[in-house]
MMTF fields as JSON, N, C-alpha, C and O atoms, coordinates in Angstrom:
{
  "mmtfVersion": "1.0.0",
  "mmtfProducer": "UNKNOWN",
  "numBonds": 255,
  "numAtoms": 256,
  "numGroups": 64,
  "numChains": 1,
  "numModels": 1,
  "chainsPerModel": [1],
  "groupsPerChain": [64],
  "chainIdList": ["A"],
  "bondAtomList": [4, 2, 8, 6, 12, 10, 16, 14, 20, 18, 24, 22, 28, 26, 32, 30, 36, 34, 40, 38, 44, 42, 48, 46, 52, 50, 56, 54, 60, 58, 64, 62, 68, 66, 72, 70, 76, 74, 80, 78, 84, 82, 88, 86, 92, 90, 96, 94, 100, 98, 104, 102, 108, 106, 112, 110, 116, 114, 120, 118, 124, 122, 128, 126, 132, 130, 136, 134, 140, 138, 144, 142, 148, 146, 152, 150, 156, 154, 160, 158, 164, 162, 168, 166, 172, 170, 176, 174, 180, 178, 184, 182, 188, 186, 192, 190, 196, 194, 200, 198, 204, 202, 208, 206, 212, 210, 216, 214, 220, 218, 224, 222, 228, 226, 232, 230, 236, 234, 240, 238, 244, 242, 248, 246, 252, 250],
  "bondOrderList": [1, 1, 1, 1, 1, 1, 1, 1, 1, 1, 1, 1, 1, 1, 1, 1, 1, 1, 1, 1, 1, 1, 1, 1, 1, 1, 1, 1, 1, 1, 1, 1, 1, 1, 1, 1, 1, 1, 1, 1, 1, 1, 1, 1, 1, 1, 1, 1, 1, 1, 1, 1, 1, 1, 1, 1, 1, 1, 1, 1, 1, 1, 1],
  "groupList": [{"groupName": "UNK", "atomNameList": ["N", "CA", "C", "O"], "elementList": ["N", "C", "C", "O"], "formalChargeList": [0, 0, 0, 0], "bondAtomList": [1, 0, 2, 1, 3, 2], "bondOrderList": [1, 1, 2], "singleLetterCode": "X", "chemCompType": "L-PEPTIDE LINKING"}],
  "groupTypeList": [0, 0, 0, 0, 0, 0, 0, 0, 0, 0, 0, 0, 0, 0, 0, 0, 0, 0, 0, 0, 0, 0, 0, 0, 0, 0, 0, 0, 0, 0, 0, 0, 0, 0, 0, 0, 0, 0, 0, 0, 0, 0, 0, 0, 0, 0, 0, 0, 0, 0, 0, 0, 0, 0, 0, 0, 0, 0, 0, 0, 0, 0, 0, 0],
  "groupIdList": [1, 2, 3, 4, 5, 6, 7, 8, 9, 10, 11, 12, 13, 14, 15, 16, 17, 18, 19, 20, 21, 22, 23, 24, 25, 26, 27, 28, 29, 30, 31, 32, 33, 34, 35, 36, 37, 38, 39, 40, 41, 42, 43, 44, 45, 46, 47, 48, 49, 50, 51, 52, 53, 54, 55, 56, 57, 58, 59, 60, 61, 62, 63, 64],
  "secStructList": [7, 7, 2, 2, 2, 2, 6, 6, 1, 7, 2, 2, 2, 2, 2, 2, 2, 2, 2, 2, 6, 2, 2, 2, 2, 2, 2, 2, 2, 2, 2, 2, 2, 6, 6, 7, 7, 7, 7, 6, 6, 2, 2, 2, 2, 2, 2, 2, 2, 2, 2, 2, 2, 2, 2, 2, 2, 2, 2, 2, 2, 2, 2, 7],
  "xCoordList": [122.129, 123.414, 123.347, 122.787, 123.992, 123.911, 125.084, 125.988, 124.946, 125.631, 126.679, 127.789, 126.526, 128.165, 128.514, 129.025, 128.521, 128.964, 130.197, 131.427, 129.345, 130.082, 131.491, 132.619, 131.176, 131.89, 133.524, 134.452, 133.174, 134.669, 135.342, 136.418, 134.915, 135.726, 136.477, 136.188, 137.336, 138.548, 137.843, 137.049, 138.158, 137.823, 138.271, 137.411, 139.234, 139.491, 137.912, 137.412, 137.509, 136.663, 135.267, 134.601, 134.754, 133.797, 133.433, 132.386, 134.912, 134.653, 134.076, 133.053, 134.734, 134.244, 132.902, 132.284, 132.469, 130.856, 130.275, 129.863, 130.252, 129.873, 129.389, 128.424, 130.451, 130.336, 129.519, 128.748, 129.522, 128.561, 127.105, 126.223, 127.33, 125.804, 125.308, 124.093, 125.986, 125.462, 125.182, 124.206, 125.656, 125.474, 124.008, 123.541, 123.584, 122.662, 121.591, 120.623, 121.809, 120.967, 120.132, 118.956, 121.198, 120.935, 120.356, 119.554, 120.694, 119.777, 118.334, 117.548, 117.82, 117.158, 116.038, 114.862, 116.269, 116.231, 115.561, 114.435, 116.04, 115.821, 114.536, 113.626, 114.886, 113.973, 112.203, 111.172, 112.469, 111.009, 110.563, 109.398, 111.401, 111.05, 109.986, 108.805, 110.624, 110.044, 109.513, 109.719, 108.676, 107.523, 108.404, 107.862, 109.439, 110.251, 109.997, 109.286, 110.448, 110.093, 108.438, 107.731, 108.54, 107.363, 107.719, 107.054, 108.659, 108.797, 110.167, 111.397, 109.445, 110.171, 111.006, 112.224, 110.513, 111.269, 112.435, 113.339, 112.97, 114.457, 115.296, 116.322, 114.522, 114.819, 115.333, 116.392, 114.935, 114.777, 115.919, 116.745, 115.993, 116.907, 118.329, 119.294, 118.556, 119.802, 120.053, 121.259, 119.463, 119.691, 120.051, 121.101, 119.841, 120.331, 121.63, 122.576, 121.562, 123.193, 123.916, 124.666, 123.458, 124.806, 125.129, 126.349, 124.559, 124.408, 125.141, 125.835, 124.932, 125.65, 127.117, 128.034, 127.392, 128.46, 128.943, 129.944, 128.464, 129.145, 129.609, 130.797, 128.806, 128.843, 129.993, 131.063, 129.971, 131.199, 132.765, 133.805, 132.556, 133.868, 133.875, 134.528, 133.451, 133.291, 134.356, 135.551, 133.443, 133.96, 135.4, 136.174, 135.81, 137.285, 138.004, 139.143, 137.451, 138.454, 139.109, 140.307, 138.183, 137.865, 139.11, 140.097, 138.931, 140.034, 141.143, 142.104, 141.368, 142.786, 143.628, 144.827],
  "yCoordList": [220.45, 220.403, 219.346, 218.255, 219.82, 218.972, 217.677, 217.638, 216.836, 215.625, 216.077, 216.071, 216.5, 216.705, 218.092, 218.768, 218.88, 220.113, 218.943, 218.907, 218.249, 216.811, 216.046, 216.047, 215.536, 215.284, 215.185, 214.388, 216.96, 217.591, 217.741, 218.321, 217.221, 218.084, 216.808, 215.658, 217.103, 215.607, 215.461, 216.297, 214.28, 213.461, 214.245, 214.075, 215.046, 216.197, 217.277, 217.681, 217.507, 218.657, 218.129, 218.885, 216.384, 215.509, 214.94, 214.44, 215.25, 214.924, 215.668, 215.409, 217.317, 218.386, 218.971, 219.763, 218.54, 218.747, 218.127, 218.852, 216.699, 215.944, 215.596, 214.915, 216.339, 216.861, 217.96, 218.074, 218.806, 220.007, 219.628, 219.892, 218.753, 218.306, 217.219, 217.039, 216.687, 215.729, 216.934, 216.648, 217.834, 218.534, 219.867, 220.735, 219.68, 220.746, 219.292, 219.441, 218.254, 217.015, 216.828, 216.52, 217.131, 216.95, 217.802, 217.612, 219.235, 220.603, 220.301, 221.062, 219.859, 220.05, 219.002, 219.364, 218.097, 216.95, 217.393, 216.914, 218.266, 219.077, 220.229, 220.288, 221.027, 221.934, 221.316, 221.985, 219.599, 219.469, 219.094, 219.329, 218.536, 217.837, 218.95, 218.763, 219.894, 221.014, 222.148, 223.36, 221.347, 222.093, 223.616, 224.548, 223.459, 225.114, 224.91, 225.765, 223.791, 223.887, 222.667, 221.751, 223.152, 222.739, 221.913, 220.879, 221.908, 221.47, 219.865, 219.853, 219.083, 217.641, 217.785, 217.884, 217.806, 217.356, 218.057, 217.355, 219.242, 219.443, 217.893, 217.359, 217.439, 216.84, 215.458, 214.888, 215.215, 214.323, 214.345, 213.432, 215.373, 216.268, 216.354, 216.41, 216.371, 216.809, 215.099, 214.862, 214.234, 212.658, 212.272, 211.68, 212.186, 212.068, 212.603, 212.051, 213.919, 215.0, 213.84, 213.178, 213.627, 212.66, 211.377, 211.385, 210.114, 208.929, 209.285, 208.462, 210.84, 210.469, 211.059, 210.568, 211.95, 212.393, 210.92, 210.58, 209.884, 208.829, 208.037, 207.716, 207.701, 206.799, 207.53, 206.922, 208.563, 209.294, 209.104, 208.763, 209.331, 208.856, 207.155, 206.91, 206.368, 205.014, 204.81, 204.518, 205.087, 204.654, 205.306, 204.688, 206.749, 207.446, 206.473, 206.137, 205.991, 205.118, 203.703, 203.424, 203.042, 201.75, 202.16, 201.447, 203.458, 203.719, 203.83, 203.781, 203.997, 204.355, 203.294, 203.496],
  "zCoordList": [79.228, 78.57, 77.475, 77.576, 76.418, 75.471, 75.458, 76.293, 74.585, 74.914, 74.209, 74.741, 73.022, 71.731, 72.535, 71.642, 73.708, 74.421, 75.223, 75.204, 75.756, 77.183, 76.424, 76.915, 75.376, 74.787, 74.48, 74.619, 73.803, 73.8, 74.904, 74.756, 76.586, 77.297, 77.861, 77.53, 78.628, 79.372, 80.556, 80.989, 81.147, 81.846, 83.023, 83.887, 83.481, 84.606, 84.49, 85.541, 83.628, 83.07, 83.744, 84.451, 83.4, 83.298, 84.83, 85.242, 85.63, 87.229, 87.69, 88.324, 87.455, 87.981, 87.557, 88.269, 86.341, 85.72, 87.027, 87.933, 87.102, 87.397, 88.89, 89.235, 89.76, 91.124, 91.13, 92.083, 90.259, 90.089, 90.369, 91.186, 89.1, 88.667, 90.059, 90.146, 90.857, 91.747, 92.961, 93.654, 93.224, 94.575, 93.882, 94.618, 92.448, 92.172, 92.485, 93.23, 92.0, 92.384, 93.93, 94.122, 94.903, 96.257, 96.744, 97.659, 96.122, 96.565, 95.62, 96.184, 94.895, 94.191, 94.853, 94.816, 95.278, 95.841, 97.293, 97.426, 98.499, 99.033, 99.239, 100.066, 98.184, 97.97, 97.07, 97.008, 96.394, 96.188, 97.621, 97.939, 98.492, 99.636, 100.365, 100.658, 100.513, 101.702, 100.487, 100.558, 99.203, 98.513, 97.699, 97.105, 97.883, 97.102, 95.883, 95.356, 95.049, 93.794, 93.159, 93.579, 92.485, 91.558, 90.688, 90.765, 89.698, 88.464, 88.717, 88.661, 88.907, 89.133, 87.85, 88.0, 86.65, 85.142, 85.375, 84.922, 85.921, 85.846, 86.754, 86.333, 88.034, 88.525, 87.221, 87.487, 86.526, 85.297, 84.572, 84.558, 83.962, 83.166, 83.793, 83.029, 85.452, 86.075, 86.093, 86.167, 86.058, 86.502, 85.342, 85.593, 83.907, 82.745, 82.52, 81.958, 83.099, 82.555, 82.866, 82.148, 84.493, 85.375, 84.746, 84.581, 84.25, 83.421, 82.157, 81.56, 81.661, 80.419, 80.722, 80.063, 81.549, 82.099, 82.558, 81.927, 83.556, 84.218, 82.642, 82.617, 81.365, 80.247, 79.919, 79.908, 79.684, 78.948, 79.447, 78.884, 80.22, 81.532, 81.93, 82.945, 81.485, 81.663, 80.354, 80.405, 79.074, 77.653, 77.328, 76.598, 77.956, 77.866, 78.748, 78.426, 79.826, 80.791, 79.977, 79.943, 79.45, 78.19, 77.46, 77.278, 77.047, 75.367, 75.881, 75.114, 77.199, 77.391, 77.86, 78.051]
}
């Protein structure tokens, strides 16, 4: 996901990404454990979404 997509959306929008993105985290998390997947770098990629999803919702909290 791109960062200027994250952006435009409200902080209601940014929880619910965000819970998304933490429970695809825990399955993902899971499935390298017991060898299902192969490819760690999504693992990478889903840990960034979340940091910039958490920054984004940090700095909207700040402005308000």
């Amino acid at each position: 996901m791109d960062i200027n997509e994250i952006k435009n959306k409200s902080i209601k929008d940014l929880k619910e990404l965000l819970e998304e993105k933490r429970g695809k985290l825990r399955d993902m998390r899971f499935n390298v454990s017991s060898a299902q997947i192969k490819n760690v770098r999504d693992l990478r990629k889903n840990r960034k979404d979340i940091a910039q999803i958490l920054t984004l919702i940090n700095t909207q909290n700040k402005e308000v």
